[in-house]
Short mmCIF file of N, CA and C in Angstrom, two decimals:
data_model
loop_
_atom_site.label_atom_id
_atom_site.label_comp_id
_atom_site.label_asym_id
_atom_site.label_seq_id
_atom_site.Cartn_x
_atom_site.Cartn_y
_atom_site.Cartn_z
N UNK A 25 -53.50 63.25 88.95
CA UNK A 25 -52.98 62.88 87.63
C UNK A 25 -54.14 62.44 86.72
N UNK A 26 -54.25 62.97 85.57
CA UNK A 26 -55.28 62.64 84.63
C UNK A 26 -54.96 61.34 83.92
N UNK A 27 -55.99 60.46 83.91
CA UNK A 27 -55.78 59.09 83.24
C UNK A 27 -57.03 58.84 82.42
N UNK A 28 -56.80 58.32 81.20
CA UNK A 28 -57.84 57.90 80.30
C UNK A 28 -57.36 56.38 80.05
N UNK A 29 -58.16 55.44 80.53
CA UNK A 29 -57.91 54.07 80.23
C UNK A 29 -58.85 53.39 79.30
N UNK A 30 -58.32 53.11 78.08
CA UNK A 30 -59.16 52.45 77.07
C UNK A 30 -59.01 50.89 77.11
N UNK A 31 -60.05 50.40 76.99
CA UNK A 31 -60.07 48.81 76.84
C UNK A 31 -61.10 48.27 75.96
N UNK A 32 -61.07 47.07 75.71
CA UNK A 32 -62.13 46.33 74.94
C UNK A 32 -61.73 45.98 73.56
N UNK A 33 -60.52 46.37 73.06
CA UNK A 33 -60.17 46.00 71.69
C UNK A 33 -59.84 44.45 71.70
N UNK A 34 -59.73 43.97 70.38
CA UNK A 34 -59.50 42.65 70.15
C UNK A 34 -59.58 42.25 68.69
N UNK A 35 -59.70 40.97 68.44
CA UNK A 35 -59.84 40.49 67.03
C UNK A 35 -61.27 39.96 66.83
N UNK A 36 -61.89 40.40 65.83
CA UNK A 36 -63.23 40.03 65.54
C UNK A 36 -63.42 39.76 64.06
N UNK A 37 -64.28 38.95 63.66
CA UNK A 37 -64.57 38.79 62.31
C UNK A 37 -65.50 39.91 61.67
N UNK A 38 -65.36 40.08 60.45
CA UNK A 38 -66.32 41.13 59.82
C UNK A 38 -67.66 40.78 60.14
N UNK A 39 -68.50 41.94 60.45
CA UNK A 39 -69.89 41.72 60.85
C UNK A 39 -70.23 41.54 62.27
N UNK A 40 -69.04 41.40 63.02
CA UNK A 40 -69.05 41.14 64.48
C UNK A 40 -69.18 42.53 65.24
N UNK A 41 -69.08 42.41 66.54
CA UNK A 41 -69.24 43.55 67.39
C UNK A 41 -68.17 43.59 68.47
N UNK A 42 -67.88 44.79 68.91
CA UNK A 42 -66.99 44.99 70.02
C UNK A 42 -67.45 46.23 70.81
N UNK A 43 -67.15 46.15 72.09
CA UNK A 43 -67.50 47.41 72.95
C UNK A 43 -66.24 47.96 73.59
N UNK A 44 -65.93 49.15 73.24
CA UNK A 44 -64.74 49.87 73.85
C UNK A 44 -65.14 50.59 75.09
N UNK A 45 -64.37 50.67 76.07
CA UNK A 45 -64.69 51.52 77.29
C UNK A 45 -63.47 52.41 77.40
N UNK A 46 -63.77 53.70 77.98
CA UNK A 46 -62.78 54.61 78.29
C UNK A 46 -63.14 55.18 79.74
N UNK A 47 -62.31 54.68 80.66
CA UNK A 47 -62.45 55.18 82.04
C UNK A 47 -61.61 56.38 82.31
N UNK A 48 -62.23 57.48 82.74
CA UNK A 48 -61.51 58.69 82.90
C UNK A 48 -61.45 59.05 84.46
N UNK A 49 -60.23 59.52 84.81
CA UNK A 49 -60.07 59.89 86.19
C UNK A 49 -59.15 61.19 86.24
N UNK A 50 -59.22 61.97 87.39
CA UNK A 50 -58.36 63.05 87.49
C UNK A 50 -58.75 64.47 86.78
N UNK A 51 -59.97 64.40 86.36
CA UNK A 51 -60.52 65.82 85.85
C UNK A 51 -62.05 65.71 86.03
N UNK A 52 -62.52 67.03 85.99
CA UNK A 52 -64.03 67.12 86.17
C UNK A 52 -64.81 66.56 84.83
N UNK A 53 -65.05 65.38 84.90
CA UNK A 53 -65.64 64.62 83.72
C UNK A 53 -66.66 65.39 82.89
N UNK A 54 -67.70 65.95 83.70
CA UNK A 54 -68.76 66.60 83.13
C UNK A 54 -68.32 67.85 82.34
N UNK A 55 -67.15 68.30 82.48
CA UNK A 55 -66.72 69.53 81.89
C UNK A 55 -66.02 69.34 80.55
N UNK A 56 -65.84 68.08 80.21
CA UNK A 56 -65.11 67.82 79.07
C UNK A 56 -65.73 67.12 77.92
N UNK A 57 -65.43 67.45 76.66
CA UNK A 57 -65.81 66.66 75.65
C UNK A 57 -64.91 65.39 75.59
N UNK A 58 -65.44 64.26 75.20
CA UNK A 58 -64.76 63.02 75.22
C UNK A 58 -64.99 62.45 73.85
N UNK A 59 -63.84 61.93 73.28
CA UNK A 59 -64.01 61.45 71.88
C UNK A 59 -63.29 60.13 71.75
N UNK A 60 -63.61 59.42 70.61
CA UNK A 60 -62.84 58.35 70.25
C UNK A 60 -62.11 58.65 68.87
N UNK A 61 -60.99 58.15 68.73
CA UNK A 61 -60.17 58.45 67.50
C UNK A 61 -59.48 57.19 67.10
N UNK A 62 -59.17 57.08 65.95
CA UNK A 62 -58.40 55.90 65.45
C UNK A 62 -57.28 56.23 64.46
N UNK A 63 -56.35 55.29 64.43
CA UNK A 63 -55.31 55.42 63.36
C UNK A 63 -54.97 54.10 62.94
N UNK A 64 -55.22 53.85 61.60
CA UNK A 64 -54.96 52.59 60.90
C UNK A 64 -53.54 52.55 60.44
N UNK A 65 -53.00 51.38 60.30
CA UNK A 65 -51.59 51.27 59.81
C UNK A 65 -51.31 52.15 58.65
N UNK A 66 -50.37 52.98 58.59
CA UNK A 66 -49.96 53.70 57.51
C UNK A 66 -50.86 54.93 57.11
N UNK A 67 -51.79 55.17 58.10
CA UNK A 67 -52.65 56.43 57.97
C UNK A 67 -52.66 57.35 59.05
N UNK A 68 -53.27 58.47 58.69
CA UNK A 68 -53.35 59.42 59.78
C UNK A 68 -54.44 59.22 60.76
N UNK A 69 -54.41 59.90 61.88
CA UNK A 69 -55.47 59.80 62.79
C UNK A 69 -56.77 60.42 62.29
N UNK A 70 -57.96 59.81 62.68
CA UNK A 70 -59.25 60.28 62.25
C UNK A 70 -60.22 60.18 63.39
N UNK A 71 -61.18 61.11 63.44
CA UNK A 71 -62.20 61.10 64.42
C UNK A 71 -63.16 60.01 64.12
N UNK A 72 -63.68 59.38 65.10
CA UNK A 72 -64.75 58.39 65.04
C UNK A 72 -66.04 58.82 65.62
N UNK A 73 -65.97 59.25 66.85
CA UNK A 73 -67.15 59.83 67.56
C UNK A 73 -66.78 60.66 68.60
N UNK A 74 -67.55 61.69 68.91
CA UNK A 74 -67.15 62.64 69.86
C UNK A 74 -68.44 63.21 70.61
N UNK A 75 -68.37 63.37 71.95
CA UNK A 75 -69.56 63.77 72.56
C UNK A 75 -69.20 65.05 73.35
N UNK A 76 -70.10 66.02 73.38
CA UNK A 76 -69.98 67.30 74.13
C UNK A 76 -70.03 67.01 75.58
N UNK A 77 -69.52 68.00 76.23
CA UNK A 77 -69.59 67.96 77.74
C UNK A 77 -70.97 67.79 78.40
N UNK A 78 -71.04 67.24 79.56
CA UNK A 78 -72.27 67.19 80.16
C UNK A 78 -73.19 66.21 79.50
N UNK A 79 -74.42 66.59 79.22
CA UNK A 79 -75.32 65.73 78.35
C UNK A 79 -75.54 66.37 76.92
N UNK A 80 -74.38 66.76 76.39
CA UNK A 80 -74.39 67.28 75.05
C UNK A 80 -74.59 66.36 73.95
N UNK A 81 -74.43 66.87 72.75
CA UNK A 81 -74.73 66.23 71.54
C UNK A 81 -73.49 65.30 71.27
N UNK A 82 -73.81 64.30 70.50
CA UNK A 82 -72.69 63.28 69.98
C UNK A 82 -72.63 63.40 68.46
N UNK A 83 -71.46 63.37 68.05
CA UNK A 83 -71.18 63.37 66.49
C UNK A 83 -70.38 62.22 66.10
N UNK A 84 -70.66 61.80 64.86
CA UNK A 84 -70.03 60.54 64.25
C UNK A 84 -69.35 60.92 62.98
N UNK A 85 -68.32 60.20 62.68
CA UNK A 85 -67.73 60.22 61.42
C UNK A 85 -68.77 59.37 60.52
N UNK A 86 -68.72 59.92 59.24
CA UNK A 86 -69.73 59.37 58.24
C UNK A 86 -69.70 57.91 58.14
N UNK A 87 -68.55 57.29 58.09
CA UNK A 87 -68.49 55.85 57.79
C UNK A 87 -68.82 54.98 58.92
N UNK A 88 -69.09 55.53 60.00
CA UNK A 88 -69.53 54.67 61.22
C UNK A 88 -70.89 55.06 61.65
N UNK A 89 -71.53 55.94 61.02
CA UNK A 89 -72.94 56.32 61.39
C UNK A 89 -73.82 55.06 61.09
N UNK A 90 -74.68 54.76 62.05
CA UNK A 90 -75.63 53.67 62.03
C UNK A 90 -74.93 52.36 62.47
N UNK A 91 -73.66 52.28 62.70
CA UNK A 91 -72.90 51.07 63.07
C UNK A 91 -72.36 51.35 64.51
N UNK A 92 -71.84 52.40 64.81
CA UNK A 92 -71.20 52.66 66.13
C UNK A 92 -72.09 53.68 66.94
N UNK A 93 -72.08 53.36 68.23
CA UNK A 93 -72.79 54.27 69.20
C UNK A 93 -71.99 54.65 70.38
N UNK A 94 -71.88 55.94 70.63
CA UNK A 94 -71.10 56.33 71.83
C UNK A 94 -72.10 56.60 72.97
N UNK A 95 -71.75 56.19 74.05
CA UNK A 95 -72.59 56.29 75.28
C UNK A 95 -71.64 56.99 76.34
N UNK A 96 -72.26 57.99 76.98
CA UNK A 96 -71.47 58.66 78.00
C UNK A 96 -72.23 58.41 79.36
N UNK A 97 -71.45 57.90 80.42
CA UNK A 97 -72.07 57.64 81.70
C UNK A 97 -71.31 58.64 82.70
N UNK A 98 -71.94 59.76 82.81
CA UNK A 98 -71.27 60.70 83.75
C UNK A 98 -71.14 60.31 85.13
N UNK A 99 -71.91 59.40 85.58
CA UNK A 99 -71.89 58.84 86.95
C UNK A 99 -70.70 57.93 87.21
N UNK A 100 -70.27 57.33 86.06
CA UNK A 100 -69.15 56.47 86.17
C UNK A 100 -67.90 56.99 85.50
N UNK A 101 -67.91 58.24 85.10
CA UNK A 101 -66.85 58.76 84.40
C UNK A 101 -66.23 57.93 83.25
N UNK A 102 -67.18 57.41 82.48
CA UNK A 102 -66.82 56.43 81.48
C UNK A 102 -67.52 56.65 80.26
N UNK A 103 -66.86 56.52 79.06
CA UNK A 103 -67.50 56.56 77.83
C UNK A 103 -67.27 55.28 77.13
N UNK A 104 -68.35 54.76 76.41
CA UNK A 104 -68.41 53.61 75.69
C UNK A 104 -68.57 53.80 74.19
N UNK A 105 -67.88 52.93 73.47
CA UNK A 105 -68.23 52.94 72.02
C UNK A 105 -68.65 51.51 71.57
N UNK A 106 -69.83 51.36 71.27
CA UNK A 106 -70.41 50.04 70.94
C UNK A 106 -70.20 50.06 69.32
N UNK A 107 -69.51 49.02 68.86
CA UNK A 107 -69.18 49.02 67.45
C UNK A 107 -69.83 47.70 66.91
N UNK A 108 -70.74 47.89 66.06
CA UNK A 108 -71.39 46.74 65.34
C UNK A 108 -71.15 46.74 63.94
N UNK A 109 -71.49 45.62 63.28
CA UNK A 109 -71.27 45.51 61.88
C UNK A 109 -69.84 45.91 61.41
N UNK A 110 -68.97 45.49 62.13
CA UNK A 110 -67.56 45.80 61.86
C UNK A 110 -67.04 45.45 60.49
N UNK A 111 -66.25 46.19 59.99
CA UNK A 111 -65.54 45.92 58.62
C UNK A 111 -64.10 45.91 58.77
N UNK A 112 -63.45 45.26 57.83
CA UNK A 112 -62.00 45.16 57.93
C UNK A 112 -61.41 46.62 57.86
N UNK A 113 -61.95 47.50 57.25
CA UNK A 113 -61.43 48.94 57.18
C UNK A 113 -61.61 49.66 58.53
N UNK A 114 -62.28 49.05 59.50
CA UNK A 114 -62.37 49.60 60.86
C UNK A 114 -61.09 49.16 61.72
N UNK A 115 -60.25 48.25 61.15
CA UNK A 115 -59.04 48.01 61.82
C UNK A 115 -58.08 49.16 62.16
N UNK A 116 -57.81 49.30 63.40
CA UNK A 116 -57.01 50.52 63.72
C UNK A 116 -56.68 50.36 65.28
N UNK A 117 -55.82 51.17 65.69
CA UNK A 117 -55.70 51.55 67.15
C UNK A 117 -56.63 52.66 67.51
N UNK A 118 -57.55 52.35 68.38
CA UNK A 118 -58.47 53.32 68.83
C UNK A 118 -58.02 53.94 70.20
N UNK A 119 -58.22 55.29 70.17
CA UNK A 119 -57.73 56.19 71.42
C UNK A 119 -59.06 56.91 71.90
N UNK A 120 -59.06 57.12 73.08
CA UNK A 120 -59.97 58.05 73.68
C UNK A 120 -59.29 59.31 74.21
N UNK A 121 -60.02 60.44 74.15
CA UNK A 121 -59.33 61.71 74.46
C UNK A 121 -60.30 62.69 75.15
N UNK A 122 -59.87 63.48 75.95
CA UNK A 122 -60.71 64.57 76.58
C UNK A 122 -60.16 65.92 76.25
N UNK A 123 -61.11 66.77 76.01
CA UNK A 123 -60.85 68.10 75.66
C UNK A 123 -61.85 69.09 76.19
N UNK A 124 -61.50 70.39 76.35
CA UNK A 124 -62.43 71.50 76.67
C UNK A 124 -62.62 72.17 75.23
N UNK A 125 -63.87 72.04 74.90
CA UNK A 125 -64.21 72.62 73.55
C UNK A 125 -65.41 71.81 72.95
N UNK A 126 -65.66 72.13 71.71
CA UNK A 126 -66.73 71.51 70.95
C UNK A 126 -66.30 70.18 70.43
N UNK A 127 -67.30 69.17 70.67
CA UNK A 127 -67.16 67.93 70.10
C UNK A 127 -67.11 67.88 68.63
N UNK A 128 -67.89 68.67 67.96
CA UNK A 128 -68.00 68.68 66.51
C UNK A 128 -66.53 69.11 65.89
N UNK A 129 -65.95 70.10 66.52
CA UNK A 129 -64.64 70.57 65.97
C UNK A 129 -63.60 69.44 66.23
N UNK A 130 -63.55 68.87 67.47
CA UNK A 130 -62.58 67.85 67.79
C UNK A 130 -62.76 66.71 66.78
N UNK A 131 -64.00 66.28 66.53
CA UNK A 131 -64.19 65.20 65.59
C UNK A 131 -63.60 65.58 64.18
N UNK A 132 -63.91 66.66 63.73
CA UNK A 132 -63.56 67.08 62.33
C UNK A 132 -62.09 67.28 62.20
N UNK A 133 -61.43 67.64 63.38
CA UNK A 133 -60.04 67.96 63.30
C UNK A 133 -59.16 66.79 63.79
N UNK A 134 -59.75 65.64 63.90
CA UNK A 134 -59.10 64.37 64.21
C UNK A 134 -58.40 64.59 65.69
N UNK A 135 -59.18 65.26 66.46
CA UNK A 135 -58.66 65.35 67.81
C UNK A 135 -57.72 66.68 68.09
N UNK A 136 -57.48 67.37 67.19
CA UNK A 136 -56.65 68.63 67.34
C UNK A 136 -57.00 69.47 68.59
N UNK A 137 -56.22 69.69 69.46
CA UNK A 137 -56.59 70.46 70.56
C UNK A 137 -57.11 69.68 71.86
N UNK A 138 -57.30 68.34 71.67
CA UNK A 138 -57.70 67.64 72.79
C UNK A 138 -56.61 67.75 73.90
N UNK A 139 -56.96 67.92 75.09
CA UNK A 139 -56.12 68.05 76.28
C UNK A 139 -55.43 66.84 76.75
N UNK A 140 -56.14 65.82 76.70
CA UNK A 140 -55.69 64.48 77.31
C UNK A 140 -55.95 63.33 76.51
N UNK A 141 -54.95 62.38 76.40
CA UNK A 141 -55.14 61.19 75.54
C UNK A 141 -54.79 59.95 76.37
N UNK A 142 -55.57 58.93 75.99
CA UNK A 142 -55.19 57.67 76.69
C UNK A 142 -54.36 56.73 75.75
N UNK A 143 -53.95 55.72 76.30
CA UNK A 143 -53.19 54.63 75.47
C UNK A 143 -54.27 54.06 74.50
N UNK A 144 -53.83 53.64 73.42
CA UNK A 144 -54.77 53.00 72.48
C UNK A 144 -55.14 51.57 72.82
N UNK A 145 -56.21 51.15 72.16
CA UNK A 145 -56.56 49.69 72.18
C UNK A 145 -56.74 49.25 70.81
N UNK A 146 -56.14 48.20 70.46
CA UNK A 146 -56.13 47.67 69.05
C UNK A 146 -57.37 46.91 68.69
N UNK A 147 -58.00 47.29 67.62
CA UNK A 147 -59.15 46.62 67.09
C UNK A 147 -58.79 45.95 65.66
N UNK A 148 -58.93 44.59 65.64
CA UNK A 148 -58.59 44.08 64.27
C UNK A 148 -59.83 43.34 63.80
N UNK A 149 -60.21 43.69 62.57
CA UNK A 149 -61.34 43.03 61.98
C UNK A 149 -60.91 42.16 60.83
N UNK A 150 -61.06 40.96 60.86
CA UNK A 150 -60.73 40.05 59.83
C UNK A 150 -61.81 39.74 58.77
N UNK A 151 -61.48 39.61 57.52
CA UNK A 151 -62.36 39.48 56.51
C UNK A 151 -62.83 37.96 56.38
#
């Protein structure tokens, strides 16, 4: 059974930091692109960051560049999203997902075509 377990969400003040984790099991981790996506209240899902399979490239949504960092640990089948300088507009439910394909496409399509999704973790940034 494929599982993606996201954790690390919470309430933080603007300017603060959080680190999300996505533990993946049940699939050949190295073969999948892994991404973080978010959905704010009343809005559609958007891509945040996505990394290609193996030791491939990582892509970021423009509004998080320079603030968020995605790290992929293939030995632990885990992907992290370090979020710094958080803003109220970052408030959303964050999901991790795995897919066979290009990380750039997955990011720009807000996760269209991703094969597996985890349960979300809520990030709330207060002003």
